[in-house]
Amino acid sequence: MKQAKAAPQMEVTGYRRPFPGTQPGYLFPTYAATVKRAPTQPLVILPHTLSELTGPVFGHDEVLPGDHDLTRQHKGAPIGERIIVSGRVLDQNARPVPHTLVEIWQANSAGRYPHKVDQHDAPMDPNFTGAGRCLTDAEGRYRFVTIRPGEYPWGNHYNAWRPAHIHFSLFGPAFATRLVTQMYFPGDPLLAYDPMYNCVPDERARQRLISTLDWESTMPQIALGYRFDIILRGAEETPMQTKR
Amino acid sequence: MSLQATTSQTVGPYLHIGLSWLITENLAPKGVPGERMLIRGRVLDGDGRPVNDALVEIWQANAAGKYAHPRDPQAKPLAEGFRGFGRSATNQDGAFRFRTIKPGPVPGPGGKLQAPHIAVNVFMRGQLKQLVSRIYFPGEAANAKDPVLALVAADRRPTLVAKAVKPGMLEWNVILQGKGETVFFDC
C-alpha cells in the first residue's frame, strides 16, 4: 500500500481578529436596548490559550434526524411558504467546518413567536414551533426545511419592523469560534431601516447576512431554496515543532 | 487568502425557542471526579435591574485540567460523562446557576500554567455579539501568577473571582455597567 505523504502538522496558535468594520461593537444607540447593556469599560484583549482554542463537542446522538425539518414537528403542516435553507459552514481559511452544531429559531409565517414575551397580535400557528438544529456534514454542509418567517413590529422606534430573518447559533471547533447571527432574505425593503442589520459600517459584511435564492436546493413544486454560507473565525496556524 | 467572518447579530428576546433544548446546568453527573460546587449569579444591567433574557454559557476543563476536545495535547485523563459545557438561561431575577466541578489548571501562554478558571460567553437582547469573561476561584494561590488576570487592572480583578457564599457554593455576577462592572474580554 502506498503511504500518503504526510501533510505538515499544523499547530493552532490563535484565531484571527476581525477585519475593521465587519463585527459590531457593544454600544449602538440606534438599537436602544444596547444603551443599558453595553460595557462602559474598555475590553481586555485576551490571548488565545488552550481554553479559547478548544470548545464543546456535540455528537450525532444529541441531534435527531428530523430536527432539521421545522415543517414536521406537529400533527399538521404549518401555514406559510415552504423553503429550504442550506449552505456551508467554512472558516476564514476556506476550510469546511465539519460536524458542528447549528441551531436555528424563527417567527412563524405571520411574524409571531410562540413565546410569552411576544405580544404581537398576529396568529399563532399550532403546527409551528420555529426551532431546528443539525450537525454539519463532513464538508461543512447543513440543510433546514422550514417556512418563510414573517416580518413583525418591535418597540425600538416609531414604526420599527424587523425584516424577515432566521436566528443562527454555531459553535465551530473552539470557544473563540462561537457565533450567533441572523440570516435575512434578498430584496427585503425593511433591511435599510433595521438597526441590527445596519450595526456594522462595512456594506459587504452586511450583505453577507442576506441569503440568496438558490435553484440548486429548490425542490420543484415543493419548496424554494435559499443559500446562506457562514464563515467562522479562522485559525492562525504555524508548523508544529516536532521532537525527534 | 482569508475570508471575512460572518457578522455577529443579537440573540434577541426569543432565544429560548431555539436554545433551551440544550440547557445544561448540571455539568458533572454522579461519578465525575472533582470538587463539586454550585456556581450561581445574576446578570444586572446599567440600572441595576435584573436581565431576565440572558443566556450564560460556560466551558471548562475537568478536575485534572484536561479539556474534552481533540486539540488538547496534554497527557491527562478525560473524565467519563464530563463534556465541560454548560448553558443556563436567566430567570426573572436575572439569575443563572451551574453545578459543576472545579477545573484543574491548564497551560497558558509560553506553557506557564494558568490558574483554574471557567470561560464564559454571555448572550442577550441588546448585545450585538456575546460578552466574554472568565470565572476564577477564591482563595486560589495561583491567581496571583495567572497570565490573564495579570492583564487586568488590579482594582478590577476581583470581578473575575467568584465569591465563596458557603462551603460548596460560589457566587459570580455579571455586572454590565457602572460600579463593579465585570471585566469583559476582547476574545
XYZ file of C-alpha atoms in Angstrom:
431
model
C 0.000 0.000 0.000
C 1.259 3.449 -0.897
C 1.851 5.698 2.039
C 0.191 9.086 1.561
C 2.664 11.894 2.007
C 2.031 13.272 5.454
C 0.777 16.856 5.460
C 2.874 19.056 7.717
C 1.388 19.037 11.209
C -0.054 22.461 11.917
C -0.491 23.885 15.355
C -3.308 26.330 16.021
C -1.876 29.293 17.865
C -4.882 31.613 17.895
C -7.860 32.859 15.923
C -7.877 35.786 13.524
C -9.073 39.125 14.841
C -11.938 40.694 12.841
C -11.455 42.953 9.858
C -12.301 46.553 10.811
C -15.957 47.381 10.261
C -17.168 43.800 9.914
C -18.134 42.990 13.512
C -20.410 45.083 15.732
C -19.360 46.827 18.905
C -21.499 46.751 22.027
C -22.862 50.295 22.318
C -25.020 51.095 19.285
C -27.666 53.597 20.416
C -29.872 53.273 17.328
C -30.525 49.805 18.774
C -31.913 51.218 22.010
C -31.502 48.123 24.184
C -27.704 48.354 23.874
C -27.591 51.560 25.929
C -28.052 49.935 29.353
C -26.393 46.657 28.438
C -23.121 47.604 26.725
C -19.965 47.546 28.842
C -18.635 51.043 29.570
C -15.072 49.961 30.399
C -12.631 49.029 27.651
C -12.394 45.318 26.893
C -9.207 43.486 27.877
C -7.582 41.761 24.914
C -7.499 38.054 25.669
C -4.608 35.958 24.373
C -5.925 32.709 22.930
C -4.890 29.941 25.312
C -5.928 26.294 25.350
C -9.182 27.472 26.968
C -10.097 29.526 23.889
C -8.675 27.078 21.316
C -10.910 24.252 22.496
C -14.699 24.109 22.811
C -17.620 21.753 23.346
C -18.056 18.802 21.006
C -21.583 17.611 20.191
C -22.473 14.230 18.813
C -24.998 12.676 16.481
C -26.810 11.086 19.416
C -27.908 14.538 20.564
C -29.385 15.779 17.304
C -32.227 13.662 15.963
C -32.633 13.013 12.232
C -35.855 15.068 11.981
C -34.576 18.056 13.928
C -33.662 19.882 10.715
C -37.251 19.861 9.420
C -39.363 22.551 11.106
C -42.399 21.653 8.984
C -42.827 18.192 10.523
C -42.783 18.811 14.242
C -46.548 18.748 14.741
C -49.649 16.929 13.539
C -50.298 19.188 10.580
C -48.280 21.294 8.200
C -47.515 24.881 9.212
C -49.062 27.764 7.282
C -46.663 29.594 5.021
C -44.286 29.349 2.122
C -42.140 26.222 2.492
C -38.429 26.912 1.977
C -35.120 25.081 2.117
C -32.350 26.954 3.915
C -28.959 25.435 3.300
C -25.325 26.311 2.919
C -21.843 25.588 4.056
C -20.023 26.464 7.222
C -16.427 27.379 6.380
C -13.651 29.003 8.331
C -11.746 32.073 7.211
C -9.124 29.799 5.680
C -11.890 28.462 3.377
C -11.847 25.047 5.063
C -15.173 23.356 5.816
C -16.194 23.139 9.458
C -17.463 19.556 9.780
C -19.771 18.050 12.417
C -20.504 21.340 14.129
C -23.808 22.123 15.808
C -26.135 24.613 14.064
C -29.216 25.803 15.995
C -31.900 27.987 14.423
C -35.079 29.704 15.570
C -37.568 31.973 13.830
C -41.046 33.512 13.819
C -43.965 31.813 12.084
C -45.226 32.999 8.707
C -47.363 35.684 10.387
C -44.367 37.107 12.259
C -45.229 35.612 15.652
C -43.076 33.643 18.076
C -44.624 31.127 20.480
C -43.016 32.963 23.413
C -44.569 34.681 26.414
C -42.697 37.922 25.669
C -44.154 38.170 22.146
C -47.445 40.066 22.430
C -47.738 40.975 18.738
C -51.344 40.497 17.666
C -50.647 38.047 14.870
C -51.930 34.457 14.820
C -50.027 31.613 16.412
C -49.603 28.514 14.310
C -50.211 25.328 16.334
C -48.197 23.453 13.746
C -45.085 25.574 14.002
C -42.623 25.982 16.860
C -39.828 27.536 14.827
C -36.821 25.725 16.302
C -34.420 23.426 14.479
C -30.926 22.056 14.707
C -28.469 19.878 12.858
C -24.812 18.991 12.639
C -22.855 19.948 9.536
C -21.661 17.021 7.434
C -18.021 16.172 6.638
C -17.934 19.004 4.060
C -19.457 21.564 6.409
C -22.886 21.464 4.760
C -26.145 21.993 6.612
C -29.778 21.996 5.477
C -33.074 23.003 7.071
C -36.659 22.668 5.829
C -38.873 25.425 7.185
C -41.353 28.130 6.215
C -40.513 31.704 5.359
C -40.760 33.772 8.563
C -42.939 36.892 8.644
C -41.865 40.432 9.452
C -43.027 41.841 12.780
C -43.148 45.155 14.638
C -40.978 45.896 17.673
C -40.666 48.812 20.045
C -37.269 50.217 19.127
C -38.544 53.323 17.319
C -41.678 54.609 15.597
C -42.790 52.061 13.001
C -39.938 49.702 13.726
C -40.462 46.400 11.899
C -37.881 43.651 11.790
C -37.051 42.348 8.331
C -37.795 38.647 7.902
C -34.955 36.709 9.491
C -33.821 33.383 10.911
C -31.582 33.258 14.007
C -28.489 31.046 13.765
C -26.251 29.779 16.571
C -22.975 27.985 15.778
C -20.126 26.596 17.842
C -17.280 25.751 15.474
C -14.215 23.976 16.831
C -13.342 26.341 19.687
C -14.656 28.657 22.382
C -13.299 31.500 20.230
C -15.356 30.477 17.174
C -18.783 30.707 18.849
C -21.139 32.745 16.664
C -24.748 33.857 16.932
C -26.097 35.658 13.886
C -29.219 36.225 11.781
C -29.964 35.360 8.169
C -32.039 37.722 6.044
C -33.855 37.399 2.710
C -32.912 39.055 -0.591
C -34.778 42.190 -1.610
C -36.338 42.858 1.796
C -37.177 46.596 1.852
C -37.034 46.645 5.669
C -33.282 45.931 5.768
C -32.454 49.589 5.116
C -34.252 50.593 8.336
C -33.137 47.779 10.638
C -30.630 48.796 13.337
C -29.423 45.220 13.818
C -28.711 44.647 10.134
C -27.035 48.069 9.962
C -24.856 47.558 13.048
C -21.586 47.405 11.076
C -20.240 50.016 8.643
C -18.866 47.532 6.097
C -21.588 47.192 3.478
C -20.290 43.909 2.084
C -20.232 42.414 5.573
C -23.897 43.338 5.963
C -24.768 41.904 2.580
C -23.232 38.572 3.535
C -26.052 38.244 6.087
C -28.543 38.089 3.206
C -29.264 34.655 1.782
C -29.502 34.150 -1.972
C -32.254 32.450 -3.943
C -30.830 29.047 -4.824
C -32.232 26.906 -7.642
C -29.863 24.084 -6.779
C -31.513 23.379 -3.428
C -35.018 24.311 -4.619
C -37.358 21.301 -4.663
C -39.610 21.622 -7.756
C -43.284 22.022 -6.833
C -42.367 21.811 -3.128
C -40.045 24.443 -1.713
C -37.871 27.374 -2.809
C -34.242 27.184 -1.809
C -32.234 29.906 -0.070
C -28.494 29.601 0.378
C -26.673 31.035 3.361
C -22.977 30.296 3.813
C -21.471 31.046 7.191
C -17.827 31.907 7.788
C -16.458 31.208 11.268
C -13.215 32.686 12.527
C -10.165 31.009 11.058
C -7.150 29.834 12.954
C -3.722 31.335 12.710
C -1.528 28.309 12.206
C 2.170 27.613 12.411
C 4.001 24.390 11.561
C 4.172 22.138 14.603
C 7.552 21.770 16.278
C 8.164 18.055 16.053
C 10.537 16.477 18.506
C 12.705 13.669 17.179
C -6.160 34.312 1.423
C -8.633 34.923 4.176
C -12.404 35.110 4.047
C -14.182 37.530 6.331
C -16.064 36.048 9.256
C -19.855 36.358 9.295
C -21.087 39.382 11.236
C -22.467 38.637 14.684
C -26.098 39.552 15.458
C -28.039 39.632 18.706
C -29.789 36.521 20.047
C -32.828 38.735 20.610
C -35.576 38.165 23.172
C -36.839 34.848 21.774
C -33.612 32.883 22.148
C -35.280 30.296 24.375
C -37.217 28.893 21.427
C -34.061 27.723 19.720
C -31.598 27.309 22.550
C -33.451 25.902 25.584
C -33.217 22.284 24.429
C -29.516 22.326 25.339
C -29.844 23.938 28.766
C -27.157 22.201 30.839
C -26.995 23.419 34.422
C -25.509 20.238 35.825
C -22.193 19.599 34.083
C -20.924 16.854 36.330
C -23.221 13.855 36.755
C -22.566 11.407 39.574
C -19.209 9.715 39.282
C -17.329 12.596 37.670
C -14.269 13.202 39.843
C -13.538 16.614 41.324
C -14.516 19.151 43.938
C -18.227 19.727 43.472
C -19.697 23.181 43.630
C -22.713 25.276 42.758
C -21.859 28.484 40.952
C -24.742 30.920 40.965
C -25.015 34.502 39.875
C -27.134 37.259 38.409
C -26.914 39.407 35.307
C -27.642 43.083 36.043
C -27.969 45.978 33.590
C -26.808 49.600 33.864
C -29.759 50.486 36.104
C -29.011 47.538 38.382
C -32.090 45.758 37.065
C -32.020 42.002 36.501
C -31.569 40.890 32.906
C -34.202 38.178 32.566
C -33.429 37.226 28.976
C -29.727 36.395 29.032
C -28.067 33.111 28.210
C -24.860 32.193 30.020
C -22.604 29.513 28.548
C -19.507 28.101 30.213
C -16.587 25.977 29.009
C -14.114 24.344 31.342
C -11.520 21.634 31.808
C -12.067 18.628 34.068
C -10.559 18.291 37.532
C -7.286 17.087 36.020
C -7.009 20.197 33.853
C -7.879 18.395 30.613
C -10.365 19.670 28.009
C -12.662 17.119 26.385
C -11.505 18.262 22.959
C -9.216 16.689 20.342
C -6.978 19.750 20.276
C -5.911 19.380 23.917
C -2.485 17.705 23.586
C -1.952 17.088 27.299
C -1.393 13.537 28.524
C -4.035 13.884 31.233
C -7.101 11.679 31.766
C -10.544 12.525 30.417
C -13.442 12.204 32.845
C -16.237 9.981 31.580
C -19.542 11.823 31.338
C -17.931 15.241 31.584
C -18.080 17.445 28.492
C -17.239 20.710 30.209
C -20.052 22.705 28.579
C -22.848 24.447 30.449
C -25.772 26.609 29.320
C -28.174 28.429 31.658
C -30.903 30.945 30.818
C -31.509 33.692 33.379
C -34.846 33.812 35.206
C -36.988 36.778 36.303
C -34.331 37.724 38.877
C -31.592 37.630 36.266
C -30.233 34.520 37.981
C -28.344 31.619 36.442
C -26.691 28.578 38.026
C -24.306 25.738 37.289
C -23.498 22.608 39.236
C -20.018 21.570 38.252
C -16.576 20.591 39.477
C -13.592 22.842 39.942
C -11.382 22.623 36.866
C -7.696 21.821 37.175
C -5.055 24.208 35.890
C -4.409 24.313 32.136
C -1.420 25.708 30.245
C -1.350 29.335 29.161
C 0.989 31.460 27.048
C 4.513 30.095 26.967
C 3.444 26.842 28.604
C 3.070 28.523 32.010
C 0.110 27.170 33.952
C -2.985 29.330 34.277
C -4.939 29.443 37.494
C -8.109 27.291 37.424
C -10.810 29.166 35.516
C -14.007 28.759 33.524
C -14.515 30.523 30.177
C -17.837 32.360 29.881
C -19.953 33.603 26.960
C -22.997 35.770 27.759
C -25.670 36.412 25.136
C -28.667 38.711 25.386
C -31.034 41.062 23.638
C -29.318 44.432 23.479
C -25.961 42.907 22.672
C -24.974 42.541 19.051
C -22.303 39.987 19.983
C -21.602 37.918 23.039
C -19.683 39.141 26.043
C -16.677 37.067 27.024
C -15.491 36.741 30.594
C -13.870 34.256 32.977
C -14.685 32.833 36.392
C -11.705 32.327 38.712
C -11.814 30.719 42.155
C -11.471 32.387 45.554
C -8.554 31.610 47.821
C -6.543 30.221 44.938
C -2.836 30.984 45.316
C -2.284 30.543 41.565
C -4.491 33.608 40.848
C -1.584 35.869 41.793
C 0.518 34.468 38.951
C -2.200 33.963 36.347
C -1.106 35.409 32.987
C -4.616 36.548 32.031
C -5.512 38.123 35.383
C -2.182 39.954 35.103
C -3.555 41.774 32.031
C -6.407 43.228 34.104
C -6.069 46.343 36.265
C -5.663 45.193 39.870
C -8.744 47.045 41.115
C -10.939 45.275 38.548
C -9.569 41.750 39.005
C -11.996 40.901 41.826
C -14.878 40.994 39.303
C -13.421 37.861 37.737
C -13.077 35.933 41.004
C -16.166 34.164 42.352
C -17.079 34.754 45.987
C -17.463 31.906 48.448
C -21.033 32.014 49.814
C -20.774 28.858 51.896
C -18.967 25.557 51.504
C -19.667 24.229 48.008
C -21.372 27.400 46.815
C -19.848 30.251 44.856
C -21.343 33.464 43.550
C -20.201 35.210 40.367
C -22.246 38.056 38.921
C -22.316 39.730 35.532
C -22.492 43.482 36.138
C -22.892 45.062 32.722
C -22.208 48.694 33.654
C -21.091 51.002 36.414
C -19.828 50.225 39.901
C -18.255 46.797 39.988
C -18.609 46.403 36.222
C -17.418 42.933 35.288
C -14.249 42.685 33.231
C -15.078 41.560 29.710
C -12.529 40.355 27.189
C -11.937 41.024 23.540
C -11.602 37.342 22.684
